[in-house]
Short mmCIF file of C-alpha atoms in Angstrom, two decimals:
data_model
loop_
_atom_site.label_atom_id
_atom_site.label_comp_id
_atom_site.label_asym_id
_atom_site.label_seq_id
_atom_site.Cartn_x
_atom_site.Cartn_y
_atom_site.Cartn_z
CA UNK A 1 2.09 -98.99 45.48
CA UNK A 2 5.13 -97.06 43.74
CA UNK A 3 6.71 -98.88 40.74
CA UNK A 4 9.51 -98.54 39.28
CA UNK A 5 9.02 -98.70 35.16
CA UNK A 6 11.44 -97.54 32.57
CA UNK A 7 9.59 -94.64 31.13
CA UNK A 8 8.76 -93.62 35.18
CA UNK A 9 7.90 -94.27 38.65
CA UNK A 10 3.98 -94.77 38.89
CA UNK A 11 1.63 -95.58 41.59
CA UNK A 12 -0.43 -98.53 41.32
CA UNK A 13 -3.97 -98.87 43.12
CA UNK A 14 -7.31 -100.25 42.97
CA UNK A 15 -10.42 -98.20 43.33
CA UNK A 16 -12.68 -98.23 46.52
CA UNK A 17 -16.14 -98.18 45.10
CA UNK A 18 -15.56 -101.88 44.22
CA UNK A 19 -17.01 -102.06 47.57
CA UNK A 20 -20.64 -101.06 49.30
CA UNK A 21 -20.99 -98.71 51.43
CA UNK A 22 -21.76 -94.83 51.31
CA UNK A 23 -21.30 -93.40 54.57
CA UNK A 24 -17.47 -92.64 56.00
CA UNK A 25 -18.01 -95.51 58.81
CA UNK A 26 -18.04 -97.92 56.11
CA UNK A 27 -15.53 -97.24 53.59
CA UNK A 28 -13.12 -97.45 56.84
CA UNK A 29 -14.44 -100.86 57.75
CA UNK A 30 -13.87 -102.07 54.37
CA UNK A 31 -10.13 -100.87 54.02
CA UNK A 32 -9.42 -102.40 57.71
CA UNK A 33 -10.55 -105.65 56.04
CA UNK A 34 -9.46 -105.01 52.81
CA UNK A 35 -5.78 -103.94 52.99
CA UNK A 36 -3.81 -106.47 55.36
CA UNK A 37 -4.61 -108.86 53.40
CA UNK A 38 -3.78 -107.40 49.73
CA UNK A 39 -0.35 -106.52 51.53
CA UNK A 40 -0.14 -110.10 51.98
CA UNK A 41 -1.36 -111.80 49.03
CA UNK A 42 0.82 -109.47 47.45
CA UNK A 43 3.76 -110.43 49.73
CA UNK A 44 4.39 -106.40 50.10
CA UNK A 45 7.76 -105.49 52.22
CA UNK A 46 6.63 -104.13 55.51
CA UNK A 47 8.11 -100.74 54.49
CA UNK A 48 6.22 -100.62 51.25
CA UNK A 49 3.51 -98.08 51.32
CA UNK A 50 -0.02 -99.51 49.25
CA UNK A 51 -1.43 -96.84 48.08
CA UNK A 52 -5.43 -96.29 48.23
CA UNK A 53 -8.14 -95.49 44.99
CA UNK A 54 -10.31 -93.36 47.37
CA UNK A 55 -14.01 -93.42 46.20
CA UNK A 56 -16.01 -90.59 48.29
CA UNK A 57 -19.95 -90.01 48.42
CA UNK A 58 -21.11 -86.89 49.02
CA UNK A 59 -21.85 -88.28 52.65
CA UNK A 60 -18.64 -90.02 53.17
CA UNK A 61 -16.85 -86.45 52.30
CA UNK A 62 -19.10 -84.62 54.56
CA UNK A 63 -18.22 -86.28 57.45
CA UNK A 64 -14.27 -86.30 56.53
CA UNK A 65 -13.80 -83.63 56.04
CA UNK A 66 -14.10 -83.23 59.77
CA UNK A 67 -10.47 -82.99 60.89
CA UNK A 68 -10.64 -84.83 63.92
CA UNK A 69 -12.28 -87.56 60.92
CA UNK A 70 -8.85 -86.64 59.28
CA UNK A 71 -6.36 -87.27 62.17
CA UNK A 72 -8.06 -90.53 62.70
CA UNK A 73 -7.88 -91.66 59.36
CA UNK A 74 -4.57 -90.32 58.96
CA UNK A 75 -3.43 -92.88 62.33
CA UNK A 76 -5.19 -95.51 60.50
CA UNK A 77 -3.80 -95.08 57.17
CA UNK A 78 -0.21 -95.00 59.20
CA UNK A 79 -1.10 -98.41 60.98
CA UNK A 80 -2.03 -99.77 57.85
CA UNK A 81 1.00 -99.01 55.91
CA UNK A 82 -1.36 -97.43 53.39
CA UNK A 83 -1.42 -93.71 51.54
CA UNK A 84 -4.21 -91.85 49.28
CA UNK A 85 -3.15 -90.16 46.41
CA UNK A 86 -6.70 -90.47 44.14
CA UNK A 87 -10.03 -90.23 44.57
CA UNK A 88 -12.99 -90.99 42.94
CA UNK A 89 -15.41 -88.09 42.98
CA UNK A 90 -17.61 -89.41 39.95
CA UNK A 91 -21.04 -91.24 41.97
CA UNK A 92 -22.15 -88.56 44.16
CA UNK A 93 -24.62 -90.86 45.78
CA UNK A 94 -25.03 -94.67 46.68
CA UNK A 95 -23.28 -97.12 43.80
CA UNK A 96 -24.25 -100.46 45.02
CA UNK A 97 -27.68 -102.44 45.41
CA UNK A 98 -29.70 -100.36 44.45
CA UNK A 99 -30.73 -98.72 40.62
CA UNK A 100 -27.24 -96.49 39.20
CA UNK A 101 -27.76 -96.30 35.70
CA UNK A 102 -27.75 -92.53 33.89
CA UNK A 103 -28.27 -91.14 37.73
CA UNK A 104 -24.70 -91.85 38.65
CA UNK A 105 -23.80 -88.26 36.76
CA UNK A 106 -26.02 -86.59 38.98
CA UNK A 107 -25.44 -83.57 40.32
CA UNK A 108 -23.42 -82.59 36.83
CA UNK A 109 -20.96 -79.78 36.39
CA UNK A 110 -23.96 -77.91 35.61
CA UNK A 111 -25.00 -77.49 38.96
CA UNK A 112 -22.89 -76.43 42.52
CA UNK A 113 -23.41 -78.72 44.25
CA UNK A 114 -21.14 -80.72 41.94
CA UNK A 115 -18.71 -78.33 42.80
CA UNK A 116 -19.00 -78.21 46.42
CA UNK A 117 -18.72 -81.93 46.59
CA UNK A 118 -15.48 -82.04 44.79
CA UNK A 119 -14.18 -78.75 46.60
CA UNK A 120 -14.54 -80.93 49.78
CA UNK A 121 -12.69 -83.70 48.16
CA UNK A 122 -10.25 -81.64 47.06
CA UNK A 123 -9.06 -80.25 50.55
CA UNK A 124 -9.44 -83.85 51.90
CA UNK A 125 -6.74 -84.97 49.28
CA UNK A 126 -4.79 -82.38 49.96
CA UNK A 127 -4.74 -83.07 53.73
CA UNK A 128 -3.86 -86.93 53.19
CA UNK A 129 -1.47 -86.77 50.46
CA UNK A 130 2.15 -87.18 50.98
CA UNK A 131 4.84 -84.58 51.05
CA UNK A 132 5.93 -84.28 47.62
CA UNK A 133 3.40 -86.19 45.65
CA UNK A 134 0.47 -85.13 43.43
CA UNK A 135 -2.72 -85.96 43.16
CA UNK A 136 -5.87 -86.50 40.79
CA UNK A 137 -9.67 -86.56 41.29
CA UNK A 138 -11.65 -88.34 38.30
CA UNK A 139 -14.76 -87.19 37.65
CA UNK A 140 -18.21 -86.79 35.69
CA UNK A 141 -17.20 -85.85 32.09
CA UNK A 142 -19.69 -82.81 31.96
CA UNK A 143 -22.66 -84.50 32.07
CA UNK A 144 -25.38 -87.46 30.30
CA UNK A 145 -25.00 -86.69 26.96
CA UNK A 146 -29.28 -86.06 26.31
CA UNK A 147 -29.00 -83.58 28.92
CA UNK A 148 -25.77 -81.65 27.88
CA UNK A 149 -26.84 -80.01 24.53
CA UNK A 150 -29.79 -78.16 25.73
CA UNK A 151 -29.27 -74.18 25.93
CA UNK A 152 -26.63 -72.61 28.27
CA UNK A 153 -25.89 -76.64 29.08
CA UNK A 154 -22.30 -76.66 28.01
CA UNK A 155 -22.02 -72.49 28.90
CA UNK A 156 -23.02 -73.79 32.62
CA UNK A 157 -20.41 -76.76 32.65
CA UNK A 158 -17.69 -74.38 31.56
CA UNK A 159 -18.50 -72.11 34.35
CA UNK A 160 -18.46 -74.43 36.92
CA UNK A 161 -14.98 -75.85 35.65
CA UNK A 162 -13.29 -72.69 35.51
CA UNK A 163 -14.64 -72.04 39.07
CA UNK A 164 -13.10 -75.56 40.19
CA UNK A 165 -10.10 -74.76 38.35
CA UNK A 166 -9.68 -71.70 40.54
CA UNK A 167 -10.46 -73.43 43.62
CA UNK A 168 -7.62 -76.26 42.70
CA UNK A 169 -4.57 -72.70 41.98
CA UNK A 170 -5.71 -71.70 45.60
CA UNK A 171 -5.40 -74.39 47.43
CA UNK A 172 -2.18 -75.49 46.13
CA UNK A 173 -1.23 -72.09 46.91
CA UNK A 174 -2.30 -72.10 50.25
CA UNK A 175 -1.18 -75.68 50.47
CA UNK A 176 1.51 -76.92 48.17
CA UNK A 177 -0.33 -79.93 47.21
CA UNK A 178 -0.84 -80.12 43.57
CA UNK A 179 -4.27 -81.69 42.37
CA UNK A 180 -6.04 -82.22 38.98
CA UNK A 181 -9.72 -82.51 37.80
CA UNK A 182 -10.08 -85.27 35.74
CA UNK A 183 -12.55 -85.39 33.48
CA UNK A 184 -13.72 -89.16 32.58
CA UNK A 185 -15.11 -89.71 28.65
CA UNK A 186 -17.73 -92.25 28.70
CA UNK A 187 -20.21 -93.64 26.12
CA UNK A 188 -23.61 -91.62 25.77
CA UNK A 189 -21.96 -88.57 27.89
CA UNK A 190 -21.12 -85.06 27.03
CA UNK A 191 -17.68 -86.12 26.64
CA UNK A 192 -18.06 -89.51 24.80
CA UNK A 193 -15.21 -89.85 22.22
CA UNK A 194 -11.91 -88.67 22.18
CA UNK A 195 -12.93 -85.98 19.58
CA UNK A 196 -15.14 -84.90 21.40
CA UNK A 197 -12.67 -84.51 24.57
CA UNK A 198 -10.03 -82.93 22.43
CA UNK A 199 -12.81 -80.21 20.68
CA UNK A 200 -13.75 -79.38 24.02
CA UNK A 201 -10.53 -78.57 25.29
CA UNK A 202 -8.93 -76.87 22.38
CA UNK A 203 -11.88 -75.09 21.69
CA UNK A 204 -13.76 -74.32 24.76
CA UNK A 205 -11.55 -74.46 27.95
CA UNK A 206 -8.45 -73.12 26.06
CA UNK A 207 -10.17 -70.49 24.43
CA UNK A 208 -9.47 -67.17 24.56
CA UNK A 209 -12.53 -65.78 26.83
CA UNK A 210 -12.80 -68.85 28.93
CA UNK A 211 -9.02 -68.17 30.07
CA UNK A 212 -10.08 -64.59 30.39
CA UNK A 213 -13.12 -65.94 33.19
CA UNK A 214 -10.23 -68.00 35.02
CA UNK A 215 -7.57 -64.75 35.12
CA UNK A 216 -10.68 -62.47 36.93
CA UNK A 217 -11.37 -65.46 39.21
CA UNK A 218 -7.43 -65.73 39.93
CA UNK A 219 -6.54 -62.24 39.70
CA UNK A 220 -3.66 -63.34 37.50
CA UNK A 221 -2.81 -62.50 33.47
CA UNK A 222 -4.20 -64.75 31.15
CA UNK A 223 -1.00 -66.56 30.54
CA UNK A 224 -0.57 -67.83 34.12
CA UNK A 225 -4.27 -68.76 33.90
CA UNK A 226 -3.20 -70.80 31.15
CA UNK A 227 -0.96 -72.79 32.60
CA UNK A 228 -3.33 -73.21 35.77
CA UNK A 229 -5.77 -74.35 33.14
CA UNK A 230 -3.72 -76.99 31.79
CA UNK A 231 -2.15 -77.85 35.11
CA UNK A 232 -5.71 -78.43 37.15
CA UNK A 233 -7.44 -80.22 34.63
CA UNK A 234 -7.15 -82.79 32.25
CA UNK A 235 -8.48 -86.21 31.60
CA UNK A 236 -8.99 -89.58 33.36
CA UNK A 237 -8.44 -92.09 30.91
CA UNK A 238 -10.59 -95.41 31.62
CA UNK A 239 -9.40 -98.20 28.98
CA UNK A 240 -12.49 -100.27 29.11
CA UNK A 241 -14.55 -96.75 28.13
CA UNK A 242 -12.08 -96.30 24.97
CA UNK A 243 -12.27 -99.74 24.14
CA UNK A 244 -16.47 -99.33 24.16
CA UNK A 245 -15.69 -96.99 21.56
CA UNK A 246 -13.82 -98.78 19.49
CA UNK A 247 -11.14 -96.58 20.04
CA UNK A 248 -7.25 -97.50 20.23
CA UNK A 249 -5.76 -96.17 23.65
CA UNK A 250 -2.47 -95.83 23.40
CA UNK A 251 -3.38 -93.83 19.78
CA UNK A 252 -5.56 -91.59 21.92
CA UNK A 253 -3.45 -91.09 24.92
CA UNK A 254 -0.45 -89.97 22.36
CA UNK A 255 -3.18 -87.74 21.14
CA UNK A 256 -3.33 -85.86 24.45
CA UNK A 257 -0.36 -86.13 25.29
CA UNK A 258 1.00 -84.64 21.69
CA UNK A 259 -1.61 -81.68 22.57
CA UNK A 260 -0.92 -80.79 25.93
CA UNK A 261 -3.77 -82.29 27.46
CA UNK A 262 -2.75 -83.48 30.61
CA UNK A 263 -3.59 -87.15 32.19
CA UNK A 264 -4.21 -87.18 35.61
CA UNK A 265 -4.87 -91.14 36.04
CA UNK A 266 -5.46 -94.18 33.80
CA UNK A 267 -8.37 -96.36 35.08
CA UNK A 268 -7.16 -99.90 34.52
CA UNK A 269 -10.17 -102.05 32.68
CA UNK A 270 -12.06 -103.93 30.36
CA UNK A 271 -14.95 -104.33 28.64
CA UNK A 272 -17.12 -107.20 27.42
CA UNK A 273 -16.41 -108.03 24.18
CA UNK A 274 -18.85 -109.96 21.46
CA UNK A 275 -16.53 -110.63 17.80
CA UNK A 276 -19.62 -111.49 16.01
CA UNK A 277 -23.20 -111.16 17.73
CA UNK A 278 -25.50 -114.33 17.46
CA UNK A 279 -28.57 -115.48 18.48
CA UNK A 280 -27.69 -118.02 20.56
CA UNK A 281 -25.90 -115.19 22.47
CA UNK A 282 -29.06 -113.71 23.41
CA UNK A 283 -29.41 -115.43 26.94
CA UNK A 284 -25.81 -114.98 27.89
CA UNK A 285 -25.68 -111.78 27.15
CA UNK A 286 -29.23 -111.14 29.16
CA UNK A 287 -26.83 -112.08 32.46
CA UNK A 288 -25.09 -108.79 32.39
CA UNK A 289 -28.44 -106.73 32.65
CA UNK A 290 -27.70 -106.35 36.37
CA UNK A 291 -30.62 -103.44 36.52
CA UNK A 292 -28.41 -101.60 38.53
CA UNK A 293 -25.50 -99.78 36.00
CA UNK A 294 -26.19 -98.85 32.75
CA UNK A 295 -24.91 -100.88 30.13
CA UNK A 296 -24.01 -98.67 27.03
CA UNK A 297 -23.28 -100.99 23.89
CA UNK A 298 -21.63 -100.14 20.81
CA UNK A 299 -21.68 -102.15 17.60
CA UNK A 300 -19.39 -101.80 14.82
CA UNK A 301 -20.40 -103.35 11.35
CA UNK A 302 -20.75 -102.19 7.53
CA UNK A 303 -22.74 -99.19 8.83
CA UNK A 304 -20.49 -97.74 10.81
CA UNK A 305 -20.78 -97.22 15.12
CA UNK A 306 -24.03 -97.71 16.66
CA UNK A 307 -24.92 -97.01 19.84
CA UNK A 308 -26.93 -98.04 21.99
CA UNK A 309 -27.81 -96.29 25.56
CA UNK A 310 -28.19 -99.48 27.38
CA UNK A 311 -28.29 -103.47 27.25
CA UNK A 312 -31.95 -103.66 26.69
CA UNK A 313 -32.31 -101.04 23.77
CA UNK A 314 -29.11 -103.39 22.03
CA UNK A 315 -30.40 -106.77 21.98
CA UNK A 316 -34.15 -105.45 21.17
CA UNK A 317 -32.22 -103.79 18.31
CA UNK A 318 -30.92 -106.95 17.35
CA UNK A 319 -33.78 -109.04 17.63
CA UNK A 320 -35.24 -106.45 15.14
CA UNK A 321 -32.42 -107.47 12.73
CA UNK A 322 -30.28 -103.68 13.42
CA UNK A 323 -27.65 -104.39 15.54
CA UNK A 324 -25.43 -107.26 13.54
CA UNK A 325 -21.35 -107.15 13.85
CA UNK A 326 -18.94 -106.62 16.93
CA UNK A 327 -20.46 -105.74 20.03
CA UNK A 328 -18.96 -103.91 22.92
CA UNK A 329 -21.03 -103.59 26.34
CA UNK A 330 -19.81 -101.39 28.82
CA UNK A 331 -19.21 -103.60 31.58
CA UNK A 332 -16.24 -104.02 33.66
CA UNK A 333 -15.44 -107.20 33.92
CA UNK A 334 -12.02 -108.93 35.52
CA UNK A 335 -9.07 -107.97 34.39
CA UNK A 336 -7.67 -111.05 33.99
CA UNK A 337 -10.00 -112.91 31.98
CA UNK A 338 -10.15 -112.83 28.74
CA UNK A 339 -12.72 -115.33 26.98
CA UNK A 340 -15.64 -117.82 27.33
CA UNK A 341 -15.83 -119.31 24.26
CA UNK A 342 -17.64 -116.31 21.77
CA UNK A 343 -17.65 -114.13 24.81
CA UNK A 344 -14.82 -112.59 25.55
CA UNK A 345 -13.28 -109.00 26.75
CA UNK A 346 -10.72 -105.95 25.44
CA UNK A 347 -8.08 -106.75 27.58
CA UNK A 348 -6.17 -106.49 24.66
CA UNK A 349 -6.39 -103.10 24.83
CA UNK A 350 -5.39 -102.92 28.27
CA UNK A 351 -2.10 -105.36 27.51
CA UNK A 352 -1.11 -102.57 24.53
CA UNK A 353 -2.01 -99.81 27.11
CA UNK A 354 0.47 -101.43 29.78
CA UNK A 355 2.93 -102.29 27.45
CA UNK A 356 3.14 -98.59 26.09
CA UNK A 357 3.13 -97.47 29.67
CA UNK A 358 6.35 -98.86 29.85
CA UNK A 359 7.95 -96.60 27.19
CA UNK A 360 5.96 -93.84 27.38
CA UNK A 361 4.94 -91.81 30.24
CA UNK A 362 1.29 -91.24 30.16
CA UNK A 363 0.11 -90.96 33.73
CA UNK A 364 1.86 -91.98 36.85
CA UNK A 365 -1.62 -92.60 38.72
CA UNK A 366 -3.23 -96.63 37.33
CA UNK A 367 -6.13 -97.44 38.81
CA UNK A 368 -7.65 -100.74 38.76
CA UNK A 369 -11.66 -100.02 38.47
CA UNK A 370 -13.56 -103.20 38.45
CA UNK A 371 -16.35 -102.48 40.31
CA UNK A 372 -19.13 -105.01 39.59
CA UNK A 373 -18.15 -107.92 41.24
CA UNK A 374 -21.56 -107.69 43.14
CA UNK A 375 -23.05 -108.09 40.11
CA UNK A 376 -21.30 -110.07 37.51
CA UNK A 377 -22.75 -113.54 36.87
CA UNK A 378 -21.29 -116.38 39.15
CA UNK A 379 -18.94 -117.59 36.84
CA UNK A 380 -16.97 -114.44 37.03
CA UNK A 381 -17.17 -114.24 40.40
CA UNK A 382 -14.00 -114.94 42.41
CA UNK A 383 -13.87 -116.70 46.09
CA UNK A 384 -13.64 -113.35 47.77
CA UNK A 385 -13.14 -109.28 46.62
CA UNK A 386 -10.01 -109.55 48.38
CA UNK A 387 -8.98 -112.15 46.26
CA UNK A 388 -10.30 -110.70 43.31
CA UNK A 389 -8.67 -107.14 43.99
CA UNK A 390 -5.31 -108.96 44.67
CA UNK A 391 -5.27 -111.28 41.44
CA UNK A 392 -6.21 -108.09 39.46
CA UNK A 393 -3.29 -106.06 40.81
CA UNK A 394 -0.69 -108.86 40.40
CA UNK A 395 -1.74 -109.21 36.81
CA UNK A 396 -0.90 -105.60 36.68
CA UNK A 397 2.29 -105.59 38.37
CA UNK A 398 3.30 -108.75 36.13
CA UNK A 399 2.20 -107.01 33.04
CA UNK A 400 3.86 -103.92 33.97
CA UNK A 401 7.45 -104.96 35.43
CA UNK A 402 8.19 -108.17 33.38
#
């Protein structure tokens, strides 16, 4: 959906992965059931377009990218009253039912077949997207942070960027359509912090012979490769991530913004959120260990950040008397709740990130990413996704326009 806000117009979606399914034949299923009735719970205008979070598996894109696949999703994107200007090309492979955790960056900009994947995602955006509009495609932030600093790790990554970087100059070339990489930061990944996102661009993808790399592969001087540089890739910024971190995100979305580093799409979410850890908070806590996503935790106390790779490792921690203070578990949870007594979440981070939205222009491309409802614990569980997606986006739109 396009809003109106006084800093810009932005489009508003939710994500597809927040439902299962990995093949093409599926993810159309879902938005047949899914959209009619967000258009009505959300009493949209019959001439107001909703705009689509596409999330793509490898094996949804293959068959896609098919264009009699296209000019049948294109008719049913028209009958729906729907358009795609995002996808989600971060889990390659299946993300429901079945065990994510540290494989969901898998392939990793260290090998091609990353590439290829979002190459094909790339040209299917381009196809769908309407006249006049740009679009993003978030995705793995390098790679898993134990695998990224063995030798020629981050020389690999930086190749394959560049190379997708290229590919993006062509095709809006050929094309006209304008799309950005977006890198995701994400606790216990190559690109964690916002340090480490900002060392990475100003000194590795900026630098001098990595522009040189991009100008042979576009036949172009150096300072045109710049700017395709800066234009094709940039960050997605996923609040509930930052907030993991301890990190303020309107503070660190200034920060890119004061360096150049562009912002392809803001995920919309938050995180669970302990003040003070307890015993007694043991069990409770022990209901988000889904054994399906990986639960990174960071604690912040007189020591400093500690981190913690998943749910498991951070309450053993703190059963060995290591892991005392404020605890933040990277889990989405909804949007629109806030506490359960000591538990709570960081949508206070997202309610400063809205509210900043509307004065400054960060990104025009939110994305509500909530994608666990499968697996939250029943008492965060809403009567239906539908409903869940459309209470979610109203207390976005509310948020945003009032």
């Amino acid at each position: 959906m396009q809003l109106s806000l006084p800093s810009q117009n932005v489009h508003l979606t939710y994500c597809t992965n927040i439902h299962a399914g990995e093949s093409w034949d599926e993810v159309r299923a879902s938005l047949d059931e899914t959209i009619p009735v967000l258009r009505k719970k959300l009493e949209l205008l019959e001439d107001q377009a909703f705009g689509i979070g596409l999330r793509l598996s490898a094996q949804a894109a293959d068959s896609l990218i098919n264009p009699a696949s296209l000019q049948e999703f294109k008719a049913q994107l028209a009958r729906l009253g729907a358009y795609v200007f995002t996808i989600n090309a971060f889990p390659y492979g299946p993300f429901h039912g079945l065990r994510v955790k540290e494989q969901v960056y898998l392939p990793d900009w260290r090998d091609s077949e990353r590439l290829r994947y979002t190459r094909q995602c790339a040209y299917i955006l381009a196809e769908l997207l309407p006249e006049e509009m740009e679009g993003s495609i978030s995705t793995v932030p390098g790679a898993y942070k134990s695998e990224a600093h063995a030798v020629g790790v981050q020389e690999q990554i930086l190749e394959q960027l560049v190379a997708a970087v290229a590919m993006l100059a062509e095709l809006e070339q050929d094309t006209g359509k304008c799309i950005a990489l977006a890198l995701e930061p994400e606790p216990c990944c190559f690109l964690e912090t916002m340090a480490e996102t900002t060392a990475f661009f100003c000194g590795q993808l900026w630098a001098a012979d990595t522009i040189a790399r991009l100008a042979d592969l576009c036949d172009s001087s150096e300072a045109r490769a710049t700017r395709l540089m800066r234009r094709h890739l940039g960050v997605c910024y996923d609040i509930c991530h930052a907030a993991v971190e301890f990190e303020d995100p309107v503070s660190a979305m200034q920060t890119l913004t004061e360096l150049g580093i562009r912002i392809p799409k803001i995920q919309l979410s938050c995180a669970l959120r302990l003040p003070v850890m307890h015993a007694d908070m043991l069990d409770e806590l022990r209901r988000f260990d889904d054994g399906v996503y990986l639960h990174q935790v960071v604690v912040q106390n007189q020591h400093g950040l500690q981190r913690y790779t998943d749910l498991p490792d951070a309450l053993a921690a703190y059963q060995a008397g290591l892991a005392d203070g404020e605890w933040r578990v990277h889990c989405h949870v909804p949007i629109f709740w806030d506490s359960d007594g000591q538990l709570g979440s960081t949508r206070a981070d997202l309610h400063a990130t809205l509210q900043a939205m509307r004065r400054q222009g960060f990104s025009s491309h939110l994305e509500v990413e909530t994608y666990t409802w499968d697996v939250l614990p029943p008492h965060l569980k809403s009567e239906s996704k539908a409903h869940a997606i459309a209470r979610e986006l109203g207390f976005i739109m509310k948020e945003l326009l009032t």
